[in-house]
Amino acid sequence: MLELLGLTKLYDGTPAIQDVSLTVRDDEYLTLLGPSGSGKTTLLRLIAGLERPDAGRVRMNGTDVTALPAHRRSLGFVQQNYALFPHMSVADNVAFGLRYREVDPVTDDAEVARRVASMLELVGLTGLDGRMTGQISGGQKQRVSLARTLVTEPRFCLLDEPLGALDANLRERMTVELRRIREALGVTFIHVTGNEAEALAMGDRMVVLDEGRVIMVDEPDVVFGRPETVRVAKFLNAYNVFSGNAQGDKFGVGAHELPLPPGTQGAAHYAVRFDTASIARGHGTAPAGHAALPAKFITSEFMGAKVIYFLEKDTGGVVEVERHLSRADPVDYTKDEPVTVHWDLADVTVFDTDGRRIYSPEALAGAA
Amino acid sequence: MDVTAGGVEAQQVPRQSFLRRNHHYFLLLPGALWMVFFLIVPLAMMVYVSFWTQTTFAITPDLTLRSWQTFFASETYFGALIRTLRLWLTVLVITFLIGYPTALFIGQFVKNKTTQTILLVACVIPFWTSFLIRVLAWRPMLGREGAINIVLQDLGIISQPIDALLFTELSVIIGMVQIYVVFMVGPIAFMLARIDGSLIEAARDLGASSLTIFRKIIFPLSLPGVVVGAIFVSVMVLGEFATASALSGRKVNLLGNIIVTQVGSLKWAFAAVIGVILTVVMAVAITVLLRIVNLRREL
């Protein structure tokens, strides 16, 4: 178990990480989502021991490791740029930690070779051990970097945007690979990313970081379906968020009023997921139990299995609507055509003036 | 059908003339001419002249091995070769021992790029005065009545002035190291500054101590800089004559000094022999240094 207790780190007086407390469990895949500048790399470096916190403690299995340097914590850190040693072969890179660590190095060459070979097999690089790092592809470098860290059997492995430099195809494969490798070894992965899809897809649990603070920690389906604050909803890039104010059971967005679900007095933000909204031609009224908002069509993006429609509200501001082609056929609209966006009132999420959630749909079907 | 059409078309395209196809090689012409007339021809001449017959006042193009035999039979001349090699290796080792830690400080411990540049420029400041002044300035430092002896005597560390400081091999070594050490610092500092900090962090995270990181990561990655620096120092020290004559009182004769004397007394054939030997020594030294690292791969 890895515990962060009130970690704070200042750079030139400005906090990069503020009072972060978090418990990381053994044998879990934790993703850490945050936009650039949210302090996610700083947090990782604090955990790794590459930076010293200005306040707070880091505890591993109950032992305080805050003062320990990086090489004395049994942590692995896979750097964003892989940081492979350019003058060594793949096998020597992977063997580095075993051979040269200060504490308990492996001196038996046969033992080193055996462990390197089995790790290369696990990451799918058998046969490349003699290559120099300049002669392998980006995806292979990433695996070497991972193997080099994992061969030392750390209990926690920190991955800094591990898929960031890979092309889309490879990223998809590594997503599956990373989960498989983690499960095979039973190591805890802490995976930092700025990509919400990656954080949702890979994590057993995910942490959302904003301006140096943790704003939500939960399982991905909960984070996605019931964001705790309006900032979380915005990061997920799956919600249309309207800001306004409530008058009675109506929510004012510009000149329009949207009905509010029951018990949501004091609403300040109103969020509708892209995939729960629908579009109707013309400016019309909403079906019963639905809210409606007039808009005009701007453009659409064909994504294969789905189409994303971009609409503009009368008062300006973009509204996105996703239409899944397994459910409905795509519809063509002309530019600036008046349309009405409508959604079931039961599907909205509402936040109060502090940005805290006060209403959300029932948990996703199938979620515990 | 497409294939035949392509074939016909290919035949219809007129072949460009030889000159037109290869005209980019003309870019090499000025450089090539310069190198042929001022490097290759003189080198060939030097080898050729070394076999000419030398008499006291004249030289004739009758081929003989006489000059070569004189060189290897003479204690003075062969001794100068040995002395040159010994001095070169000593200076090389000392410039490395002084230069590497300096470069390590500038390249790895100074994080600010501007400060790095300022420190490297500071290394070059001595070059703002002329070579001769820098060499001759050692005389009042090292001499019998020089600064070092005065200070040591005043401090009571020695009672008699040390004579060995000036006009010995030691003074030549001191002078050469001071002049050439910067050529060692520059390339090494450059290579060290290029090492990605994340490599060192990765090695540290994998559990390696600072000494291991230096031995296994930093030093191997700086080796190309060491080799380039060593080549600079070697080429300059092997051909040296001015420092030796100014600081040894003509007692320490290097191959370079002998060439100067022989040319001065119009012994062209003999000077050519030493020239050939010096060229061969340099070529061997550079080849050995390049064997240490594959510069093409590393740079």
XYZ file of C-alpha atoms in Angstrom:
667
model
C 0.000 0.000 0.000
C 1.282 3.444 -0.929
C -0.059 6.413 0.981
C 0.322 10.084 0.141
C -0.485 12.336 3.063
C -1.015 16.038 2.390
C 1.724 16.306 -0.250
C 2.535 19.859 -1.311
C 5.203 21.046 -3.733
C 5.928 24.668 -4.587
C 7.842 25.962 -7.580
C 8.977 29.555 -7.020
C 6.183 29.997 -4.491
C 3.412 28.737 -6.771
C 2.008 25.395 -5.711
C 2.329 22.670 -8.359
C 0.832 20.101 -6.000
C -1.439 21.135 -3.144
C -2.337 18.972 -0.200
C -2.683 15.722 -2.130
C -3.747 12.724 -0.075
C -4.269 9.415 -1.788
C -4.095 5.738 -0.973
C -2.846 3.425 -3.714
C -3.756 -0.231 -3.173
C -1.603 -3.239 -3.869
C -2.124 -4.965 -7.190
C -4.253 -2.324 -8.876
C -4.106 -0.284 -12.060
C -4.509 3.355 -11.087
C -4.791 6.001 -13.781
C -4.119 9.645 -13.043
C -5.943 12.035 -15.355
C -5.123 15.706 -15.554
C -4.745 18.381 -18.201
C -1.230 19.647 -18.902
C -0.084 21.863 -16.055
C -2.266 20.081 -13.507
C 0.835 18.809 -11.732
C 0.528 15.167 -12.683
C 4.182 14.703 -13.644
C 5.239 16.564 -10.477
C 3.100 14.228 -8.380
C 4.720 11.218 -10.040
C 8.201 12.612 -9.417
C 7.315 13.232 -5.776
C 6.202 9.631 -5.387
C 9.333 8.396 -7.174
C 11.594 10.469 -4.949
C 13.015 12.527 -7.822
C 11.602 15.673 -6.144
C 11.280 16.525 -2.471
C 7.858 17.677 -1.211
C 7.610 20.985 0.667
C 5.044 19.436 2.975
C 3.408 16.069 3.486
C 4.617 12.494 3.665
C 4.902 9.435 1.436
C 4.405 6.089 3.161
C 5.015 2.667 1.656
C 3.447 -0.248 3.514
C 3.397 1.862 6.637
C 7.053 2.974 6.407
C 7.765 6.651 5.880
C 9.897 6.976 2.722
C 9.630 10.752 2.296
C 13.341 11.247 3.008
C 14.552 8.247 0.999
C 16.242 8.954 -2.350
C 14.769 7.430 -5.523
C 17.070 4.420 -5.621
C 16.197 3.339 -2.074
C 12.441 3.159 -2.663
C 11.282 -0.030 -4.297
C 9.560 1.919 -7.012
C 9.933 1.758 -10.749
C 9.625 4.846 -12.918
C 9.065 4.504 -16.649
C 9.900 7.881 -18.134
C 7.871 9.571 -20.809
C 10.771 9.568 -23.299
C 11.758 5.992 -22.258
C 15.295 7.162 -21.299
C 17.002 4.087 -22.758
C 20.789 4.016 -22.438
C 21.908 4.649 -26.027
C 25.289 2.922 -25.684
C 23.860 -0.394 -24.531
C 22.024 -3.230 -26.210
C 18.415 -4.049 -25.373
C 19.519 -6.880 -23.078
C 22.083 -4.693 -21.270
C 19.473 -1.982 -20.792
C 17.091 -4.457 -19.191
C 19.883 -5.982 -17.092
C 21.074 -2.593 -15.785
C 19.009 -2.515 -12.605
C 19.795 -6.113 -11.674
C 23.525 -5.761 -12.241
C 24.258 -2.302 -10.916
C 21.785 -1.554 -8.146
C 23.431 -0.590 -4.913
C 21.288 -2.843 -2.752
C 21.483 -6.561 -3.432
C 22.807 -6.624 -7.013
C 22.586 -9.889 -8.939
C 26.185 -10.959 -9.558
C 25.502 -14.287 -11.237
C 25.552 -13.643 -15.004
C 23.451 -16.719 -15.746
C 20.790 -15.538 -13.308
C 20.769 -12.052 -14.883
C 20.473 -13.562 -18.357
C 17.636 -15.819 -17.269
C 15.618 -13.018 -15.704
C 16.251 -10.648 -18.612
C 15.155 -13.318 -21.087
C 11.953 -14.085 -19.218
C 11.123 -10.368 -18.895
C 11.772 -9.792 -22.612
C 9.456 -12.679 -23.315
C 6.757 -11.179 -21.112
C 6.873 -7.855 -22.968
C 7.080 -9.618 -26.325
C 10.629 -8.682 -27.337
C 12.249 -12.109 -27.523
C 14.973 -12.120 -30.168
C 15.728 -8.396 -29.975
C 18.122 -8.640 -27.013
C 21.246 -7.968 -29.091
C 19.896 -4.878 -30.859
C 21.087 -1.395 -29.983
C 18.384 0.992 -28.814
C 18.729 3.065 -31.973
C 17.692 0.097 -34.095
C 14.257 -0.536 -32.621
C 10.888 1.157 -33.119
C 9.085 3.477 -30.724
C 6.748 0.780 -29.473
C 9.661 -1.563 -28.865
C 11.570 1.151 -26.987
C 8.599 1.584 -24.726
C 8.554 -2.140 -23.980
C 12.299 -2.161 -23.288
C 11.813 0.731 -20.887
C 8.983 -1.116 -19.165
C 10.956 -4.377 -19.034
C 13.992 -2.560 -17.615
C 11.879 -1.257 -14.755
C 9.794 -4.373 -14.137
C 12.750 -6.776 -14.073
C 13.843 -5.216 -10.777
C 10.496 -6.318 -9.308
C 9.275 -2.996 -7.929
C 6.056 -3.103 -5.922
C 4.821 0.073 -7.552
C 5.514 1.094 -11.099
C 5.023 4.702 -12.167
C 4.328 5.310 -15.842
C 4.548 8.889 -17.145
C 2.324 9.189 -20.223
C 3.505 5.791 -21.467
C 1.375 5.825 -24.601
C 1.906 9.500 -25.445
C 4.560 9.023 -28.110
C 2.990 6.022 -29.835
C 0.804 6.126 -32.931
C -2.898 5.307 -32.568
C -2.628 1.709 -33.725
C 0.194 0.873 -31.384
C -1.461 2.711 -28.512
C -4.470 0.452 -28.733
C -2.300 -2.659 -28.624
C -0.171 -1.393 -25.749
C -3.340 -0.636 -23.772
C -4.144 -4.320 -23.739
C -0.484 -5.307 -23.276
C 0.064 -3.045 -20.280
C -2.946 -4.513 -18.480
C -1.857 -8.061 -19.319
C 1.728 -7.480 -18.131
C 0.507 -5.851 -14.927
C -1.850 -8.687 -14.141
C 0.851 -11.275 -14.857
C 3.192 -9.678 -12.310
C 0.716 -8.391 -9.735
C 2.517 -5.020 -9.602
C 0.622 -1.799 -8.966
C 0.728 0.538 -11.952
C 0.262 4.270 -11.508
C -0.295 5.558 -15.008
C -0.331 9.296 -15.672
C -2.145 10.560 -18.721
C -3.782 13.617 -20.200
C -6.091 11.506 -22.325
C -9.470 10.849 -20.732
C -10.237 7.806 -22.924
C -6.959 6.187 -21.831
C -7.628 6.931 -18.154
C -11.125 5.461 -18.392
C -10.139 2.399 -20.383
C -7.086 1.296 -18.413
C -7.667 2.076 -14.782
C -9.165 -0.145 -12.130
C -9.545 3.181 -10.398
C -8.833 6.657 -11.674
C -7.698 9.866 -10.044
C -8.648 13.237 -11.516
C -6.144 15.987 -10.845
C -6.876 19.696 -11.293
C -4.533 22.583 -10.509
C -2.460 20.432 -8.213
C -5.392 18.994 -6.270
C -7.107 15.626 -6.409
C -10.726 16.315 -7.287
C -12.067 12.779 -7.657
C -10.918 9.203 -7.047
C -13.148 6.340 -8.106
C -13.722 3.563 -10.589
C -13.788 4.797 -14.207
C -17.494 4.054 -14.772
C -18.412 6.040 -11.677
C -16.178 8.948 -12.659
C -17.686 8.919 -16.136
C -21.326 8.455 -15.106
C -21.429 10.454 -11.878
C -18.677 13.121 -11.914
C -18.332 14.610 -8.452
C -17.659 18.148 -9.578
C -18.243 20.203 -12.668
C -14.454 20.316 -13.308
C -14.391 16.530 -13.543
C -17.282 16.617 -16.007
C -15.382 19.141 -18.123
C -12.165 17.052 -18.189
C -14.004 13.956 -19.338
C -14.736 15.666 -22.633
C -18.092 13.868 -22.746
C -20.437 16.475 -21.285
C -22.059 19.657 -22.563
C -21.832 21.906 -19.540
C -24.130 24.948 -19.377
C -23.582 27.530 -16.687
C -26.454 29.701 -15.521
C -28.738 29.990 -12.556
C -31.858 28.298 -11.278
C -35.165 30.084 -10.816
C -37.538 27.726 -9.083
C -37.606 24.522 -11.136
C -36.248 26.218 -14.245
C -32.596 26.663 -15.236
C -31.818 29.754 -17.275
C -29.346 29.380 -20.158
C -29.234 32.691 -21.960
C -32.803 33.508 -22.977
C -33.946 29.908 -22.640
C -35.194 28.022 -19.663
C -34.538 24.346 -19.145
C -36.626 22.266 -16.768
C -34.682 21.011 -13.752
C -34.998 17.558 -12.230
C -36.754 17.546 -8.826
C -34.768 18.615 -5.770
C -32.084 20.646 -7.539
C -32.568 24.123 -6.098
C -29.436 26.216 -6.263
C -28.173 24.620 -9.487
C -25.376 26.567 -11.168
C -24.127 24.107 -13.795
C -26.200 21.814 -15.936
C -24.476 18.963 -17.768
C -25.735 16.692 -20.537
C -23.635 13.861 -21.880
C -22.955 13.987 -25.660
C -24.445 10.534 -26.130
C -27.691 11.109 -24.222
C -28.801 14.105 -26.309
C -30.705 13.858 -29.602
C -31.350 16.271 -32.445
C -34.667 17.166 -34.066
C -35.080 19.323 -37.170
C -36.514 22.799 -36.786
C -37.214 24.716 -33.655
C -39.825 22.665 -31.865
C -40.929 21.707 -28.421
C -39.575 18.826 -26.422
C -41.354 15.501 -25.946
C -42.805 14.946 -22.472
C -40.180 14.524 -19.782
C -37.502 16.000 -22.081
C -35.664 19.287 -22.054
C -35.137 21.128 -25.336
C -32.667 23.758 -26.455
C -32.775 25.516 -29.846
C -29.539 25.563 -31.787
C -28.167 25.624 -35.320
C -26.095 22.996 -37.089
C -22.436 23.826 -37.704
C -20.687 20.652 -38.824
C -20.362 16.958 -38.142
C -17.507 14.505 -37.813
C -17.816 10.945 -39.038
C -15.956 8.603 -36.644
C -16.825 5.204 -38.091
C -19.164 3.700 -35.547
C -20.500 7.077 -34.501
C -21.060 10.587 -35.800
C -20.424 13.689 -33.698
C -22.594 16.702 -34.495
C -21.405 20.166 -33.567
C -24.213 22.648 -32.945
C -24.225 26.251 -31.820
C -26.599 27.595 -29.202
C -28.416 30.851 -29.940
C -26.343 32.504 -27.261
C -23.116 31.134 -28.725
C -21.192 28.167 -27.390
C -20.892 24.718 -28.881
C -23.159 21.780 -28.098
C -21.959 18.309 -29.084
C -24.248 15.389 -29.776
C -23.073 11.842 -30.449
C -25.132 9.488 -32.568
C -24.115 5.828 -32.472
C -24.695 4.247 -35.855
C -25.679 0.902 -34.385
C -28.695 2.676 -32.881
C -29.609 5.168 -35.593
C -28.613 6.076 -39.128
C -26.686 9.288 -39.704
C -28.745 12.334 -40.673
C -27.448 15.113 -42.908
C -28.166 18.696 -41.950
C -27.272 21.807 -43.897
C -25.036 24.436 -42.427
C -26.877 26.887 -40.152
C -30.015 24.767 -40.287
C -32.149 25.392 -37.168
C -32.407 22.296 -34.969
C -33.523 21.430 -31.466
C -31.337 19.481 -29.061
C -33.331 17.497 -26.570
C -32.625 15.005 -23.841
C -34.375 12.992 -21.181
C -34.559 14.926 -17.944
C -33.482 11.793 -16.094
C -30.108 11.861 -17.892
C -28.877 15.260 -16.721
C -26.258 15.965 -14.075
C -26.571 19.137 -12.032
C -23.939 20.922 -9.942
C -24.330 23.656 -7.341
C -22.512 27.003 -7.179
C -19.442 25.341 -5.617
C -19.344 22.955 -8.549
C -20.425 19.966 -6.417
C -22.812 17.428 -7.883
C -26.390 17.677 -6.554
C -28.181 15.467 -9.059
C -27.093 12.695 -11.416
C -28.676 9.820 -13.290
C -28.746 6.369 -11.739
C -25.466 4.489 -11.928
C -24.706 2.921 -15.307
C -26.369 -0.413 -15.840
C -24.015 -3.196 -14.859
C -21.965 -1.042 -12.499
C -21.672 -2.375 -8.996
C 0.178 -3.180 -71.457
C 1.030 -0.528 -69.003
C 4.423 -2.098 -68.779
C 5.118 -1.817 -72.537
C 3.770 1.719 -72.600
C 6.141 2.583 -69.787
C 8.992 0.972 -71.689
C 8.309 3.030 -74.805
C 8.096 6.202 -72.813
C 11.323 5.433 -71.026
C 13.042 5.075 -74.409
C 11.641 8.359 -75.593
C 13.103 10.325 -72.703
C 16.458 11.541 -74.062
C 19.415 10.458 -71.978
C 20.951 13.381 -70.200
C 24.534 14.062 -71.082
C 27.242 12.818 -68.729
C 28.094 16.360 -67.655
C 24.493 17.214 -66.908
C 24.003 14.135 -64.749
C 27.139 14.687 -62.699
C 27.365 18.452 -62.547
C 26.953 18.543 -58.758
C 30.487 17.131 -58.467
C 31.770 20.502 -59.690
C 31.032 21.751 -56.192
C 33.996 19.711 -55.035
C 36.387 21.162 -57.577
C 37.867 24.141 -55.646
C 38.349 22.086 -52.496
C 39.781 19.139 -54.387
C 42.254 21.305 -56.292
C 43.370 22.993 -53.091
C 43.911 19.669 -51.329
C 45.791 18.142 -54.258
C 48.208 21.050 -54.736
C 48.721 22.005 -51.106
C 48.416 18.686 -49.296
C 48.782 15.603 -51.470
C 51.560 16.880 -53.752
C 53.629 18.318 -50.842
C 53.194 15.084 -48.877
C 54.350 13.036 -51.831
C 57.253 15.436 -52.335
C 58.226 15.078 -48.687
C 58.396 11.304 -48.999
C 60.323 11.614 -52.279
C 62.789 14.185 -50.969
C 63.527 12.054 -47.926
C 65.321 9.635 -50.292
C 67.424 12.282 -52.004
C 71.165 12.524 -51.512
C 72.229 15.212 -49.106
C 75.713 16.666 -49.140
C 76.893 19.449 -46.873
C 75.847 22.298 -49.123
C 73.666 20.710 -51.775
C 70.932 18.186 -52.370
C 70.620 15.986 -55.483
C 67.712 13.813 -56.571
C 69.782 10.597 -56.534
C 67.806 8.108 -54.466
C 69.509 6.811 -51.317
C 68.599 5.464 -47.876
C 71.392 7.489 -46.231
C 69.178 10.011 -44.386
C 66.957 7.261 -43.035
C 69.945 5.289 -41.797
C 71.375 8.377 -40.094
C 68.110 8.981 -38.288
C 67.769 5.497 -36.803
C 71.497 5.103 -36.072
C 71.856 8.418 -34.252
C 71.274 8.575 -30.522
C 70.310 12.259 -30.812
C 67.660 11.849 -33.493
C 66.134 8.537 -32.452
C 66.226 9.802 -28.843
C 64.232 12.838 -29.962
C 61.551 10.510 -31.358
C 61.333 8.660 -28.046
C 61.302 11.954 -26.131
C 58.542 13.319 -28.358
C 56.421 10.218 -27.753
C 57.038 10.319 -24.012
C 56.209 14.022 -23.740
C 53.111 13.621 -25.905
C 51.751 10.780 -23.738
C 52.531 12.669 -20.529
C 50.802 15.837 -21.737
C 47.877 13.772 -23.031
C 47.368 12.046 -19.691
C 47.712 15.255 -17.646
C 45.369 17.271 -19.893
C 42.837 14.450 -19.506
C 43.257 14.306 -15.710
C 42.829 18.065 -15.393
C 40.375 18.522 -18.237
C 37.878 15.780 -17.480
C 36.850 16.913 -13.972
C 36.599 20.505 -15.241
C 34.423 19.396 -18.143
C 32.360 17.206 -15.817
C 31.675 20.218 -13.631
C 30.711 22.441 -16.567
C 28.752 19.815 -18.477
C 26.888 18.020 -15.695
C 26.817 20.136 -12.565
C 26.190 23.560 -14.089
C 22.523 23.324 -15.041
C 22.162 26.800 -16.499
C 23.066 26.856 -20.213
C 24.213 30.499 -20.096
C 26.575 29.820 -17.199
C 27.880 26.799 -19.101
C 28.685 28.950 -22.114
C 30.314 31.641 -19.957
C 32.546 29.060 -18.261
C 33.582 27.539 -21.593
C 34.394 30.980 -22.984
C 36.394 31.689 -19.825
C 38.565 28.677 -20.700
C 39.457 30.372 -23.978
C 40.410 33.738 -22.446
C 44.161 32.879 -22.336
C 44.000 32.709 -26.153
C 43.406 36.441 -26.233
C 47.150 36.928 -25.691
C 49.674 35.654 -28.174
C 51.009 32.128 -27.980
C 54.575 33.326 -27.450
C 53.657 35.564 -24.530
C 51.747 32.755 -22.851
C 54.773 30.494 -23.163
C 57.377 33.070 -22.148
C 55.269 34.122 -19.145
C 56.236 30.819 -17.557
C 59.891 31.896 -17.335
C 59.431 34.503 -14.557
C 57.138 31.992 -12.856
C 59.398 28.938 -12.925
C 62.899 30.405 -13.015
C 65.577 30.203 -10.315
C 64.584 33.685 -9.184
C 60.994 33.087 -10.285
C 57.720 33.549 -8.451
C 57.351 29.942 -7.329
C 60.835 29.715 -5.857
C 60.482 33.093 -4.091
C 57.144 32.157 -2.559
C 58.358 28.729 -1.427
C 61.516 30.248 0.062
C 59.594 32.991 1.846
C 57.276 30.412 3.329
C 60.329 28.537 4.513
C 59.315 25.367 2.696
C 62.627 25.243 0.787
C 66.003 26.789 1.618
C 67.601 26.510 -1.821
C 65.732 27.525 -5.024
C 64.590 24.533 -7.079
C 66.522 24.496 -10.354
C 64.495 21.726 -11.934
C 61.531 23.975 -12.545
C 62.800 25.789 -15.621
C 64.720 24.664 -18.711
C 63.831 21.025 -18.118
C 61.330 18.577 -19.534
C 59.108 19.480 -16.561
C 58.792 23.107 -17.634
C 57.981 22.037 -21.185
C 55.239 19.749 -19.871
C 53.813 22.478 -17.611
C 53.739 24.940 -20.508
C 52.132 22.520 -22.944
C 49.493 21.336 -20.503
C 48.497 24.911 -19.760
C 48.159 25.745 -23.443
C 46.413 22.605 -24.641
C 44.177 21.566 -21.736
C 41.325 23.705 -23.060
C 41.179 21.585 -26.215
C 40.428 18.631 -23.959
C 37.828 20.471 -21.856
C 35.745 21.776 -24.769
C 34.771 18.550 -26.568
C 34.252 16.621 -23.316
C 32.063 19.346 -21.800
C 30.074 19.428 -25.036
C 29.397 15.683 -24.931
C 28.587 15.741 -21.213
C 26.134 18.606 -21.622
C 24.319 16.587 -24.279
C 23.588 13.665 -21.965
C 19.852 13.607 -21.322
C 19.137 14.127 -17.622
C 16.383 11.518 -17.772
C 19.022 8.812 -18.413
C 20.674 9.628 -15.121
C 17.317 9.718 -13.348
C 16.420 6.368 -14.881
C 19.694 4.834 -13.723
C 19.183 6.271 -10.251
C 15.637 4.965 -10.137
C 16.923 1.521 -11.096
C 19.001 1.633 -7.928
C 22.492 2.546 -9.165
C 24.810 4.620 -6.955
C 26.376 7.852 -8.217
C 29.715 6.150 -8.850
C 28.071 3.362 -10.863
C 26.094 5.907 -12.851
C 29.331 7.710 -13.667
C 31.141 4.509 -14.635
C 28.359 2.919 -16.660
C 26.427 5.845 -18.120
C 28.180 9.218 -17.946
C 31.741 8.204 -18.777
C 30.883 5.899 -21.720
C 28.624 8.568 -23.185
C 31.351 11.219 -22.870
C 34.010 9.019 -24.506
C 33.570 10.514 -28.001
C 34.406 13.907 -26.460
C 37.521 12.448 -24.820
C 38.651 11.006 -28.148
C 38.060 14.233 -30.069
C 39.881 16.169 -27.338
C 42.751 13.683 -27.369
C 43.054 14.006 -31.152
C 43.234 17.809 -30.898
C 45.891 17.662 -28.173
C 47.880 14.920 -29.934
C 48.046 16.657 -33.293
C 49.187 19.899 -31.699
C 51.660 18.446 -29.198
C 53.316 16.050 -31.666
C 54.113 18.913 -34.039
C 55.190 21.321 -31.262
C 58.570 23.064 -31.273
C 58.001 26.594 -29.899
C 57.094 25.685 -26.310
C 59.974 23.234 -26.162
C 62.559 25.716 -27.389
C 61.248 28.587 -25.248
C 60.964 26.679 -21.963
C 63.785 24.155 -22.244
C 66.596 26.458 -23.200
C 67.062 24.227 -26.267
C 67.920 21.314 -24.015
C 64.757 19.362 -24.800
C 64.718 18.623 -28.524
C 61.515 17.289 -29.996
C 61.092 16.103 -33.584
C 59.597 19.514 -34.375
C 62.714 21.299 -33.090
C 64.956 19.089 -35.188
C 62.969 19.866 -38.323
C 63.392 23.584 -37.595
C 67.170 23.229 -37.160
C 67.609 20.995 -40.199
C 65.601 23.290 -42.430
C 67.604 26.196 -41.014
C 70.806 24.553 -42.149
C 69.288 23.567 -45.512
C 69.340 19.816 -44.749
C 66.134 19.241 -46.699
C 66.420 15.487 -47.086
C 66.920 14.933 -43.397
C 64.084 17.322 -42.463
C 61.878 15.331 -44.869
C 62.737 12.063 -43.096
C 61.604 13.501 -39.770
C 58.543 14.978 -41.440
C 57.550 11.550 -42.740
C 58.145 9.952 -39.339
C 56.069 12.629 -37.593
C 53.235 12.189 -40.075
C 53.251 8.423 -39.552
C 53.272 8.817 -35.755
C 50.267 11.159 -35.922
C 48.397 8.865 -38.279
C 48.970 5.907 -35.952
C 47.959 7.932 -32.876
C 44.716 9.095 -34.487
C 43.905 5.604 -35.756
C 44.381 4.133 -32.286
C 42.210 6.852 -30.721
C 39.469 6.308 -33.266
C 39.514 2.604 -32.513
C 38.420 3.387 -28.941
C 35.047 4.704 -30.060
C 33.067 4.584 -33.201
C 32.701 8.344 -33.726
C 30.387 7.894 -36.666
C 27.930 6.030 -34.491
C 28.222 8.233 -31.433
C 28.080 11.755 -32.853
